[in-house]
CSV table of N, CA, C and O in Angstrom, one decimal:
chain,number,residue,atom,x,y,z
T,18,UNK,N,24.9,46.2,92.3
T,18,UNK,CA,25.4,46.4,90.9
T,18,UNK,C,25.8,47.8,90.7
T,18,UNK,O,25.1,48.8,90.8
T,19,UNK,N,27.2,47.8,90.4
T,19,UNK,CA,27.2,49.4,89.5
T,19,UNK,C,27.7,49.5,89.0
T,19,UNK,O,28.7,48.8,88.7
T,20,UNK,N,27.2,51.0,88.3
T,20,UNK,CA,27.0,51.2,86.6
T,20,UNK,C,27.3,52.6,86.7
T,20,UNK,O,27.3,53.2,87.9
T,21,UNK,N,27.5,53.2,85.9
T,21,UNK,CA,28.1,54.6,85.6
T,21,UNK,C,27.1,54.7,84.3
T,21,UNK,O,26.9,53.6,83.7
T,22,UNK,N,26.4,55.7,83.9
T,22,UNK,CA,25.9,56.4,82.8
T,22,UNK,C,27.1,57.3,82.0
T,22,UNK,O,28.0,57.8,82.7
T,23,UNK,N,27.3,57.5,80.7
T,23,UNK,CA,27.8,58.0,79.9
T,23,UNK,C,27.2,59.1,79.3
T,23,UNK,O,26.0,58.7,79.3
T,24,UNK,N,27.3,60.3,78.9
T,24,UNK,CA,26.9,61.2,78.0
T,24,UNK,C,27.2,61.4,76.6
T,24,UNK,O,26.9,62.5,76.0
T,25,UNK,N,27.8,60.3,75.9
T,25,UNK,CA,28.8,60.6,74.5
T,25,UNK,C,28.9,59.1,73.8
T,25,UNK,O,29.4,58.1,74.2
T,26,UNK,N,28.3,59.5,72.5
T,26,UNK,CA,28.4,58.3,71.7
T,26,UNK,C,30.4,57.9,71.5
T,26,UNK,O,30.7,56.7,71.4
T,27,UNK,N,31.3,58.9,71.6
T,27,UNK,CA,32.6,58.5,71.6
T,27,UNK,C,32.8,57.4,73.1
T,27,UNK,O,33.9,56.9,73.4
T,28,UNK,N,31.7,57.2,73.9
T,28,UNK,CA,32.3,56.7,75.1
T,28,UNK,C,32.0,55.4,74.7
T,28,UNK,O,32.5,54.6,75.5
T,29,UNK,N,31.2,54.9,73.7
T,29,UNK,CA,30.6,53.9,72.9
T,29,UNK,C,30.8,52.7,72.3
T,29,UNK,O,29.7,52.6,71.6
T,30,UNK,N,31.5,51.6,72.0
T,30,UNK,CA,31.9,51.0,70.8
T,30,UNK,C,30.7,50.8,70.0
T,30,UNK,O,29.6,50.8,70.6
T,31,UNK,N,30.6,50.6,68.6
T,31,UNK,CA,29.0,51.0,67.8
T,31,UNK,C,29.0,49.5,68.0
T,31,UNK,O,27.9,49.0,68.3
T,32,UNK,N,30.2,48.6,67.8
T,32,UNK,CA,29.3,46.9,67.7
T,32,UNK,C,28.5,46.5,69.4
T,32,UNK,O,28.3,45.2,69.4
T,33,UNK,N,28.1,47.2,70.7
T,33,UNK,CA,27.9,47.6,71.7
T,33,UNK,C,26.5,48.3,71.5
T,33,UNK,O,25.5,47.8,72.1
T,34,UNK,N,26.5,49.3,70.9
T,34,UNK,CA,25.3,49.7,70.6
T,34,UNK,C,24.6,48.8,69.4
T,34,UNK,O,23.3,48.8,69.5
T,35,UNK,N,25.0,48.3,68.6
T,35,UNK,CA,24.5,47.7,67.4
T,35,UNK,C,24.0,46.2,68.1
T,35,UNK,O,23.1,45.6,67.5
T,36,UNK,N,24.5,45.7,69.3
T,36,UNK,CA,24.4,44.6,69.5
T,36,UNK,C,22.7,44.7,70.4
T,36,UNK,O,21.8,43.9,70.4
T,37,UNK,N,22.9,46.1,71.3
T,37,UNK,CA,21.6,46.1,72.0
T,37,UNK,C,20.3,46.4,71.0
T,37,UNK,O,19.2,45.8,71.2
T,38,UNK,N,20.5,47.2,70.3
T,38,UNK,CA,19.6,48.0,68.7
T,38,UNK,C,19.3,46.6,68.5
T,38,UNK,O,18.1,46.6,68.9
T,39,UNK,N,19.6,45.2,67.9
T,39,UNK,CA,19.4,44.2,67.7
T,39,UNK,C,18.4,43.5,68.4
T,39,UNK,O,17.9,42.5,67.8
T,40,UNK,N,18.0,43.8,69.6
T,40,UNK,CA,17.2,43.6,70.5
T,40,UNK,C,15.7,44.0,70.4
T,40,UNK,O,14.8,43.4,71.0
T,41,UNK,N,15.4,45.0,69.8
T,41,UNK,CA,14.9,45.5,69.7
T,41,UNK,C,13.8,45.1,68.5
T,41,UNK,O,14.1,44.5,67.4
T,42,UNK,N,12.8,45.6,68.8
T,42,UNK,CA,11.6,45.5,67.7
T,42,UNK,C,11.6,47.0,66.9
T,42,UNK,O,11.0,46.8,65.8
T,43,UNK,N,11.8,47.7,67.0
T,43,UNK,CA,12.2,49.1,66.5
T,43,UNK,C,13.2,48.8,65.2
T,43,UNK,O,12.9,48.7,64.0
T,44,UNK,N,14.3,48.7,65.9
T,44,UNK,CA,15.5,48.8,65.3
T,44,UNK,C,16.6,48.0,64.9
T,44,UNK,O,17.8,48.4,64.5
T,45,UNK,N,15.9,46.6,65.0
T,45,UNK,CA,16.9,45.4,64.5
T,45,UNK,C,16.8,45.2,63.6
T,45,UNK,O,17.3,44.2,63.3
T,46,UNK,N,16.2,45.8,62.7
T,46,UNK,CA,16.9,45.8,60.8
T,46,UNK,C,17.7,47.0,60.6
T,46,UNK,O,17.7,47.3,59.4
T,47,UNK,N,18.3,47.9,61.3
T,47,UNK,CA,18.7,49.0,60.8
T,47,UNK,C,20.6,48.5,60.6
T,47,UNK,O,21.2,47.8,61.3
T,48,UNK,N,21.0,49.1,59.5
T,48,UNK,CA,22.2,48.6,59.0
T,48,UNK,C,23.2,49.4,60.4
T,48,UNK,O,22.9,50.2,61.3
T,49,UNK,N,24.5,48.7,60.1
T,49,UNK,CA,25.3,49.5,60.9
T,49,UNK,C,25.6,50.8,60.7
T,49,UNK,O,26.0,51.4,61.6
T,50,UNK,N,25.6,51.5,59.3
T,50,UNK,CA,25.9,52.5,58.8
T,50,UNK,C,24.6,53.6,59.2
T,50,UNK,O,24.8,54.8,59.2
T,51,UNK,N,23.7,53.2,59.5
T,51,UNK,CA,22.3,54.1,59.5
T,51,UNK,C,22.5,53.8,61.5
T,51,UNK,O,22.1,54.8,62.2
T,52,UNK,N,22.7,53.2,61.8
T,52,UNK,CA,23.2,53.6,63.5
T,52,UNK,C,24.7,54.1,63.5
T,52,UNK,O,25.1,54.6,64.6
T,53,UNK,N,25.4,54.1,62.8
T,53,UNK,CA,26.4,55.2,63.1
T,53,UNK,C,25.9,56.5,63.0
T,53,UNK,O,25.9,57.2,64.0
T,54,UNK,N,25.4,57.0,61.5
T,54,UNK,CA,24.6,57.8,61.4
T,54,UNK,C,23.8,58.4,62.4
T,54,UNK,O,24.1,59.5,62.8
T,55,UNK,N,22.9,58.1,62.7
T,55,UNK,CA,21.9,58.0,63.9
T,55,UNK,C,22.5,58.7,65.2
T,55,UNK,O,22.0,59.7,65.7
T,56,UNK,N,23.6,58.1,65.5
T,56,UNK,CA,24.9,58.5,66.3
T,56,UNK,C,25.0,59.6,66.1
T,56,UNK,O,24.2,60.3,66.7
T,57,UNK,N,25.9,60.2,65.4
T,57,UNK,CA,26.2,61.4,65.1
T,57,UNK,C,25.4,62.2,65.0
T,57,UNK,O,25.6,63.4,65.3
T,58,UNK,N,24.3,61.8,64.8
T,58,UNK,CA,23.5,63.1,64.6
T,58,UNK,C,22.0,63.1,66.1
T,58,UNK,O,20.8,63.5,66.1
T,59,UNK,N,22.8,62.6,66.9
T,59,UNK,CA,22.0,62.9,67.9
T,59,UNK,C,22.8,63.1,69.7
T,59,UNK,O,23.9,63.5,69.4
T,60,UNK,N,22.7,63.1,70.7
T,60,UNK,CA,23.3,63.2,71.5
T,60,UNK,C,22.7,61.8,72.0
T,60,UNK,O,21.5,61.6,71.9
T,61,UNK,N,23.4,60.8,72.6
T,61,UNK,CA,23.9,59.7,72.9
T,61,UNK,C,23.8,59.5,74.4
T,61,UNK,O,24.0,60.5,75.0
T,62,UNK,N,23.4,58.3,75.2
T,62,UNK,CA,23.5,58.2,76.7
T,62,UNK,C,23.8,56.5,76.1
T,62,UNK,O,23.4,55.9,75.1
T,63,UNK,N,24.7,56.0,76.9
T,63,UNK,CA,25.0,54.7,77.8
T,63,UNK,C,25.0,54.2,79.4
T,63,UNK,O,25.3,55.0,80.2
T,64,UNK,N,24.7,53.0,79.6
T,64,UNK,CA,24.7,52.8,80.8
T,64,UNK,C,25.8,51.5,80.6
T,64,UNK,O,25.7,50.6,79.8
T,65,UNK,N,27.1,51.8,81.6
T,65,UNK,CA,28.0,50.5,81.4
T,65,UNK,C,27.8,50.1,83.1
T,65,UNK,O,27.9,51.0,84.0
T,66,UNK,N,27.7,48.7,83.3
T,66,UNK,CA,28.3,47.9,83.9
T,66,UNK,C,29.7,48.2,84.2
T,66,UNK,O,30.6,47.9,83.5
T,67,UNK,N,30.0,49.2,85.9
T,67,UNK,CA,31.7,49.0,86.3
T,67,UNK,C,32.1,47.7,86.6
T,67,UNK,O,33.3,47.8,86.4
T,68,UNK,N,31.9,46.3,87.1
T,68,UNK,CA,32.4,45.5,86.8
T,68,UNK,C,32.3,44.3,85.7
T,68,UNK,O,32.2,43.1,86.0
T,69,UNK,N,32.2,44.5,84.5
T,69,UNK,CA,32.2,43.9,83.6
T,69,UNK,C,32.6,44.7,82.7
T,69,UNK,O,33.1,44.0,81.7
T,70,UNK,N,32.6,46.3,82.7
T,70,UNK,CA,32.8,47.1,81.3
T,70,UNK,C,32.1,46.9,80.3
T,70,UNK,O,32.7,46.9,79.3
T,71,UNK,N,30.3,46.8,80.3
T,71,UNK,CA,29.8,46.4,79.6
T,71,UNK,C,28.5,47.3,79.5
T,71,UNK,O,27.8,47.9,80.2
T,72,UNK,N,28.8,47.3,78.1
T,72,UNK,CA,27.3,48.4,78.1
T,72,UNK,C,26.0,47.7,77.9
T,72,UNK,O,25.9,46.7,77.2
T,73,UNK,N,25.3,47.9,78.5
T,73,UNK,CA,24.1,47.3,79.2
T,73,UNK,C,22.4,48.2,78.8
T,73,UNK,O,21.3,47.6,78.8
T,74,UNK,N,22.7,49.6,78.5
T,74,UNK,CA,21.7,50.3,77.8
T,74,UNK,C,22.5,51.6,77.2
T,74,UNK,O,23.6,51.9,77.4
T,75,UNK,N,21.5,52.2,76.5
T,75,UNK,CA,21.6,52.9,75.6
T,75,UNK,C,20.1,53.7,75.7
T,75,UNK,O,19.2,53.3,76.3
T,76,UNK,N,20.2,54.9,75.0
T,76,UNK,CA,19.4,55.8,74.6
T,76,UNK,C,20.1,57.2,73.5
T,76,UNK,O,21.3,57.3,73.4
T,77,UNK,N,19.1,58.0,73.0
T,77,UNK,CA,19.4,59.0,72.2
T,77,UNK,C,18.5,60.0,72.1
T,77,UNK,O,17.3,59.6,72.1
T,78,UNK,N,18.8,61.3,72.1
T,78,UNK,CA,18.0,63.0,72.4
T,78,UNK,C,18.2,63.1,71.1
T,78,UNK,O,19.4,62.9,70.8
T,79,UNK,N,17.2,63.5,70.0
T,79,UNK,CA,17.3,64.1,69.1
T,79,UNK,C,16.2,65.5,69.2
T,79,UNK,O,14.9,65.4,69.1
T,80,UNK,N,17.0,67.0,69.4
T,80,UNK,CA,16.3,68.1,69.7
T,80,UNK,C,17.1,69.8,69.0
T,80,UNK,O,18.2,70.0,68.6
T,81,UNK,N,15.9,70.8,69.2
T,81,UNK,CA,16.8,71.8,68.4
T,81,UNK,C,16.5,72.4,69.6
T,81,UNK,O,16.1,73.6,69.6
T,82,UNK,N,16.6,71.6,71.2
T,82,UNK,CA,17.1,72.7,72.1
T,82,UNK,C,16.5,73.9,72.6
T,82,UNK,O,16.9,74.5,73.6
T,83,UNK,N,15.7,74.3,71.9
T,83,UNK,CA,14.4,75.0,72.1
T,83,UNK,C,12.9,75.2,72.3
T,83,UNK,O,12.2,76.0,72.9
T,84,UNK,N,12.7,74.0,71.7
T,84,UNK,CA,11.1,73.7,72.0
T,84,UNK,C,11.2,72.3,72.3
T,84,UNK,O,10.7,71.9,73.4
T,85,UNK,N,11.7,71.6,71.5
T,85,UNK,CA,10.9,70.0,71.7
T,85,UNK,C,12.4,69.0,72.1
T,85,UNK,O,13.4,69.6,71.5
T,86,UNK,N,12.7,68.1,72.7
T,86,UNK,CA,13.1,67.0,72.1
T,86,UNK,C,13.2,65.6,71.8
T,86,UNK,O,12.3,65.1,72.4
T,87,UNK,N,13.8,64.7,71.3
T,87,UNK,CA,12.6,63.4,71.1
T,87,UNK,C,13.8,62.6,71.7
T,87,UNK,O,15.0,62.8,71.5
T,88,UNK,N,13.1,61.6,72.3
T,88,UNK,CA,13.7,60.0,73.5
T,88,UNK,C,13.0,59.0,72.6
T,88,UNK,O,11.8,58.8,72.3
T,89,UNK,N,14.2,58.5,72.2
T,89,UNK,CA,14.6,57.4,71.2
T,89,UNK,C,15.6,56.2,71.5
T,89,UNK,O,16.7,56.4,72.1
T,90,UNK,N,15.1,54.8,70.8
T,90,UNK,CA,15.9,54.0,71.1
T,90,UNK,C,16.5,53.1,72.4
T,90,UNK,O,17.3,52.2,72.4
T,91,UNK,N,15.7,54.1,73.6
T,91,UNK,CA,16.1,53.2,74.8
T,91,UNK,C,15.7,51.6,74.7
T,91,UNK,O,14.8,50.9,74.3
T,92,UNK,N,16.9,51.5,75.4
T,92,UNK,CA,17.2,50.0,75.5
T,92,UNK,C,17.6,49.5,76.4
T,92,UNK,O,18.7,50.0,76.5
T,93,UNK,N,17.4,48.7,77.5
T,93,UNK,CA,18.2,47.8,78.6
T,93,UNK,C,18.4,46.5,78.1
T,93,UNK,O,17.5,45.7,78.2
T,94,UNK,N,19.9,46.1,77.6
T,94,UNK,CA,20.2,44.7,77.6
T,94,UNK,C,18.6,43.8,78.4
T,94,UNK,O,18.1,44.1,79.5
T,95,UNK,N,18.1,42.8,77.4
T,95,UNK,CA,17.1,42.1,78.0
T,95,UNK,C,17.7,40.9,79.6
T,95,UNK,O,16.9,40.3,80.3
T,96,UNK,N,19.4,41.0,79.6
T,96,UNK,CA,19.3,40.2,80.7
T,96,UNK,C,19.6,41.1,82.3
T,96,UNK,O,20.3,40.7,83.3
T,97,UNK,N,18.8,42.3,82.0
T,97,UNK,CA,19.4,43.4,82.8
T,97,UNK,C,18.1,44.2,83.3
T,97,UNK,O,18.1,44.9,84.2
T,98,UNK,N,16.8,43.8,82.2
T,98,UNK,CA,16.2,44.6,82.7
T,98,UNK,C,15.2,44.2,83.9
T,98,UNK,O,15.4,43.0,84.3
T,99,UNK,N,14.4,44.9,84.5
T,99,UNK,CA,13.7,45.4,85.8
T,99,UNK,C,14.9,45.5,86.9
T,99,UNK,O,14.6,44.9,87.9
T,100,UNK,N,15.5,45.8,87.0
T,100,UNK,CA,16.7,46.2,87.5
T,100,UNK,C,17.3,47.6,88.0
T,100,UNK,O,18.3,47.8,88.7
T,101,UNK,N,16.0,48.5,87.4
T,101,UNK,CA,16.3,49.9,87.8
T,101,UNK,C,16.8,50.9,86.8
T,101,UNK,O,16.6,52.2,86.7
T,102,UNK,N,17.8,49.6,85.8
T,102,UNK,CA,18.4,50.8,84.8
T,102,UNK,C,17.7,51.7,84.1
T,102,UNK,O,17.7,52.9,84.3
T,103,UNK,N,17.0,51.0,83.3
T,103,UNK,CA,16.3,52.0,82.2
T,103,UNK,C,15.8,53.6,83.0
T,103,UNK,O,15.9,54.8,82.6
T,104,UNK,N,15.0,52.8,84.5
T,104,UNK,CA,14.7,54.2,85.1
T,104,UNK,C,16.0,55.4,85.4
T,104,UNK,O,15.7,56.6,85.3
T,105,UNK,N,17.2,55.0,85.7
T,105,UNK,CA,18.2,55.6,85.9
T,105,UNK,C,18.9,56.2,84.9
T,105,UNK,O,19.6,57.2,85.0
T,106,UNK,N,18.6,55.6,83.9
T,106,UNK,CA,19.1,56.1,82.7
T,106,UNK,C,17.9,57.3,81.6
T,106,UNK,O,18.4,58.3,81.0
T,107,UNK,N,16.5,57.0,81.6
T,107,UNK,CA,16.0,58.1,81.6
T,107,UNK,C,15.7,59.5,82.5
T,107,UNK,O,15.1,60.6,82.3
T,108,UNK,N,16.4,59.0,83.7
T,108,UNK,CA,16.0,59.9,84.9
T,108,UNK,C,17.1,60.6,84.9
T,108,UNK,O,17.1,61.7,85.6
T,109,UNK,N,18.7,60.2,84.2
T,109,UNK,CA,19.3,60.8,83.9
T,109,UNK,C,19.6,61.7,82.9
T,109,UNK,O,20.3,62.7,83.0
T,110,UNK,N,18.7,61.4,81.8
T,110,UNK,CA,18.5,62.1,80.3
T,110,UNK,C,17.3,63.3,81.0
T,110,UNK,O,17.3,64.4,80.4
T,111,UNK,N,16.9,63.2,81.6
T,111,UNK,CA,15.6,63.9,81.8
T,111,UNK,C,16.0,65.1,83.0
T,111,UNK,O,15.4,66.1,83.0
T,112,UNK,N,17.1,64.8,84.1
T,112,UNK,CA,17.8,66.2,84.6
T,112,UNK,C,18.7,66.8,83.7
T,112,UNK,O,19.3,67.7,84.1
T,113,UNK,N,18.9,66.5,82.6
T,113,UNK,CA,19.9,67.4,81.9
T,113,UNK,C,19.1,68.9,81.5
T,113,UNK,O,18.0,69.3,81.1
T,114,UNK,N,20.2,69.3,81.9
T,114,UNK,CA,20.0,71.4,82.0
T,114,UNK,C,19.1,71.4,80.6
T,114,UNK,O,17.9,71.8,80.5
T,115,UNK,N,20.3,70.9,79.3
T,115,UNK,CA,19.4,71.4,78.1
T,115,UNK,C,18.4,70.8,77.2
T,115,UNK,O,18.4,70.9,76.0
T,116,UNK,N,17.4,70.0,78.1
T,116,UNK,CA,16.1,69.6,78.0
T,116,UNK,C,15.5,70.2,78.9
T,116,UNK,O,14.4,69.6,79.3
T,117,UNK,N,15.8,71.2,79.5
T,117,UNK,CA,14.6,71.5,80.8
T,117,UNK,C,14.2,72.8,80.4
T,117,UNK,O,14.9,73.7,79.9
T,118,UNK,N,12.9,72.8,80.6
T,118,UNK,CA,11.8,73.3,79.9
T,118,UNK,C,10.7,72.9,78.3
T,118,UNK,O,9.5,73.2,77.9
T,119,UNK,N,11.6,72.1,77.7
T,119,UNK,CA,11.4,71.8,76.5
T,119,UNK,C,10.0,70.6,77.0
T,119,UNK,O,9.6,70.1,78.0
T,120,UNK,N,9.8,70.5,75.4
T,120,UNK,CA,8.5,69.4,75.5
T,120,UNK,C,9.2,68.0,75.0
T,120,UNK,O,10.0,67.9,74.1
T,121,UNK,N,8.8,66.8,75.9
T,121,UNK,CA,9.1,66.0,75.6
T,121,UNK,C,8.6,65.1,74.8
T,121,UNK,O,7.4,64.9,75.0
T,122,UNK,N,9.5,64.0,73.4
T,122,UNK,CA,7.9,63.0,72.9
T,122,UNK,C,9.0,61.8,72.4
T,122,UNK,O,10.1,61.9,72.0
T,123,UNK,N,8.4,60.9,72.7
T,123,UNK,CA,8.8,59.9,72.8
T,123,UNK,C,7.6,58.8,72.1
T,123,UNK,O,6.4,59.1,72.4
T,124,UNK,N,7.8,57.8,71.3
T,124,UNK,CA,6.9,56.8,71.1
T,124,UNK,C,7.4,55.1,71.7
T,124,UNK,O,8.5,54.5,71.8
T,125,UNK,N,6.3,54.7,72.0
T,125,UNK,CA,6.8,53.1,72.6
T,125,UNK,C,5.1,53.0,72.4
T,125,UNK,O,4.3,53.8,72.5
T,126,UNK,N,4.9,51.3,72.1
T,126,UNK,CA,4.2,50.5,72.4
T,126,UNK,C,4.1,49.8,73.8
T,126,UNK,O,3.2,49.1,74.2
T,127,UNK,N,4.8,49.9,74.2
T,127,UNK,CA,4.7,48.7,76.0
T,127,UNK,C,5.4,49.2,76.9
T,127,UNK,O,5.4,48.5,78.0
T,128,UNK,N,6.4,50.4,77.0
T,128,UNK,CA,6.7,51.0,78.4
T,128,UNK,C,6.4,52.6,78.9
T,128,UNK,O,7.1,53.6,79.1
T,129,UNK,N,4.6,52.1,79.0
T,129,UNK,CA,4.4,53.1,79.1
T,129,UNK,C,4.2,53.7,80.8
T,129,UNK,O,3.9,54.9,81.2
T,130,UNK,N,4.4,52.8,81.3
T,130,UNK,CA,4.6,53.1,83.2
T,130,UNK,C,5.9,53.6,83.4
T,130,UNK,O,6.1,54.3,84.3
T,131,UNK,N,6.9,53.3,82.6
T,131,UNK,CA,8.2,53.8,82.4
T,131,UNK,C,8.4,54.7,82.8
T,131,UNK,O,9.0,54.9,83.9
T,132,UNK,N,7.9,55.8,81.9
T,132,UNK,CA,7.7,56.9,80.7
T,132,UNK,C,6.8,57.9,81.9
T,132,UNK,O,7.1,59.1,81.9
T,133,UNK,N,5.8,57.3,82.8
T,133,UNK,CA,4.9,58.3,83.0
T,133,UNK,C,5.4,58.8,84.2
T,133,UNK,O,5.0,59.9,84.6
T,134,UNK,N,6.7,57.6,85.4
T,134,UNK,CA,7.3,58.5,86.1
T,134,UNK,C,8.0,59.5,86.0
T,134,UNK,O,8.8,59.9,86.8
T,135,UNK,N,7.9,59.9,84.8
T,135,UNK,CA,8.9,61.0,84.4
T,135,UNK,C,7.9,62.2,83.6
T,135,UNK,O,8.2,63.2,82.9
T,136,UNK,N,7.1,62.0,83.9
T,136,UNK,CA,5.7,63.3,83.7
T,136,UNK,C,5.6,63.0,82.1
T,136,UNK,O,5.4,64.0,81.4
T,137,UNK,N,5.6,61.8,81.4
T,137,UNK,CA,5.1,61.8,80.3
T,137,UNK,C,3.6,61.3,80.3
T,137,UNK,O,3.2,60.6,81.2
T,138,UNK,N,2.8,61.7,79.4
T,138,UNK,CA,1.4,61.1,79.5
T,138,UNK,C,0.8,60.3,77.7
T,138,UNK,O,1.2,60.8,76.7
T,139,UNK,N,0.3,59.8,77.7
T,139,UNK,CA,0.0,59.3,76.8
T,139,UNK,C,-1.1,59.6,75.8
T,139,UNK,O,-2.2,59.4,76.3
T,140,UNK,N,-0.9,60.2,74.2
T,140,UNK,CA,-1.5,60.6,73.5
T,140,UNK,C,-2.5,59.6,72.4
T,140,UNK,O,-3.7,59.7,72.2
T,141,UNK,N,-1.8,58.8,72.1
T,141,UNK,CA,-2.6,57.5,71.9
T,141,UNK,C,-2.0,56.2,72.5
T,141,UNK,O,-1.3,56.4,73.6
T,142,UNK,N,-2.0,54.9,71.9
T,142,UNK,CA,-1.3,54.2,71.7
T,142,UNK,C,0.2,54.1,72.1
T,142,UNK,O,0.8,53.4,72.9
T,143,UNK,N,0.7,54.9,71.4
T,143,UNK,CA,2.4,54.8,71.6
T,143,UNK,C,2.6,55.9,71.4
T,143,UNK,O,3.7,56.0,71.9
T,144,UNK,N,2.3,57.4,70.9
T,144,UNK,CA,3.2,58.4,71.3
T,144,UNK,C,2.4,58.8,72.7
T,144,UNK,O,1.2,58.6,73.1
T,145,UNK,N,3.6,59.4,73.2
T,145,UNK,CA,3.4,60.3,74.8
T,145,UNK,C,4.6,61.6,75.0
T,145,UNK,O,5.8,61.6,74.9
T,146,UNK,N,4.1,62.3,75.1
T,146,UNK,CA,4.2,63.8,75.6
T,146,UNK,C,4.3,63.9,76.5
T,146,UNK,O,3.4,63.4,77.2
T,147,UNK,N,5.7,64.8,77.2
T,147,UNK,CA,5.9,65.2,78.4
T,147,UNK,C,5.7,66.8,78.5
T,147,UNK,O,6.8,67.4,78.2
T,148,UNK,N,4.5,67.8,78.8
T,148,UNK,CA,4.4,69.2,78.7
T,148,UNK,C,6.0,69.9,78.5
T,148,UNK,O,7.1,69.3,78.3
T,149,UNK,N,5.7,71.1,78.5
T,149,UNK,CA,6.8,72.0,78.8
T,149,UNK,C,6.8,72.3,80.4
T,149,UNK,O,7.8,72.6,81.1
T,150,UNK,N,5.7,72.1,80.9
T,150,UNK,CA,5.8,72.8,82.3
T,150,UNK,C,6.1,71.5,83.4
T,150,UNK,O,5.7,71.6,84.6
T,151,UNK,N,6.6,70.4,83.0
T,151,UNK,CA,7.0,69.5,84.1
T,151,UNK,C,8.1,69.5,84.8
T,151,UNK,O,8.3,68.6,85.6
């Protein structure tokens, strides 16, 4: 299977992102106007399918670049996942230059083996923190 990662909500169609957000227990009541929003005001990853042209996951970095920043919204289409993506897609968000150093925090209830090959560890329940020094 291949897939190309994106860096840019413009690489996006929102009914694409709105359709996988739908999937979700998080974020399937959120209107379309409050995920465009959302959009804009965060820095954006996609995972498309090269032979289908199909976006298949999503995620979003919301950070001030300096100390912290927060992993939100990941998603792998449910007919896609255990497949590698999601790991490829935060393993992608996670070499980017300007999160390195920074603290990571992220909340999930149920992908927390995900999360921990990527040096996050778990605070309670659902939030988990990745140090500064990973």
């Amino acid at each position: 299977m291949k897939y190309r990662i994106v860096d840019s909500a413009e690489e996006m169609k929102i009914n694409e992102v709105v359709r996988l957000l739908k999937m979700t227990y998080w974020a399937d009541k959120r209107s379309v106007e409050q995920i465009e929003k959302s959009m804009r005001n965060s820095s954006c990853y996609g995972v498309y399918l090269d032979d289908e042209n199909k976006l298949v996951g999503f995620a979003r970095v919301i950070s001030d670049y300096a100390t912290t920043y927060y992993l939100c919204d990941v998603i792998i289409d449910t007919s896609y996942q255990h497949m590698g993506l999601g790991t490829a897609l935060v393993s992608h968000i996670e070499t980017m230059p300007e999160y390195a150093g920074l603290r990571g925090i992220l909340i999930t209830r149920d992908a927390h083996d995900l999360y921990r090959k990527h040096g996050y560890e778990v605070l309670n329940d659902r939030v988990m923190v990745k140090s500064l020094y990973c």
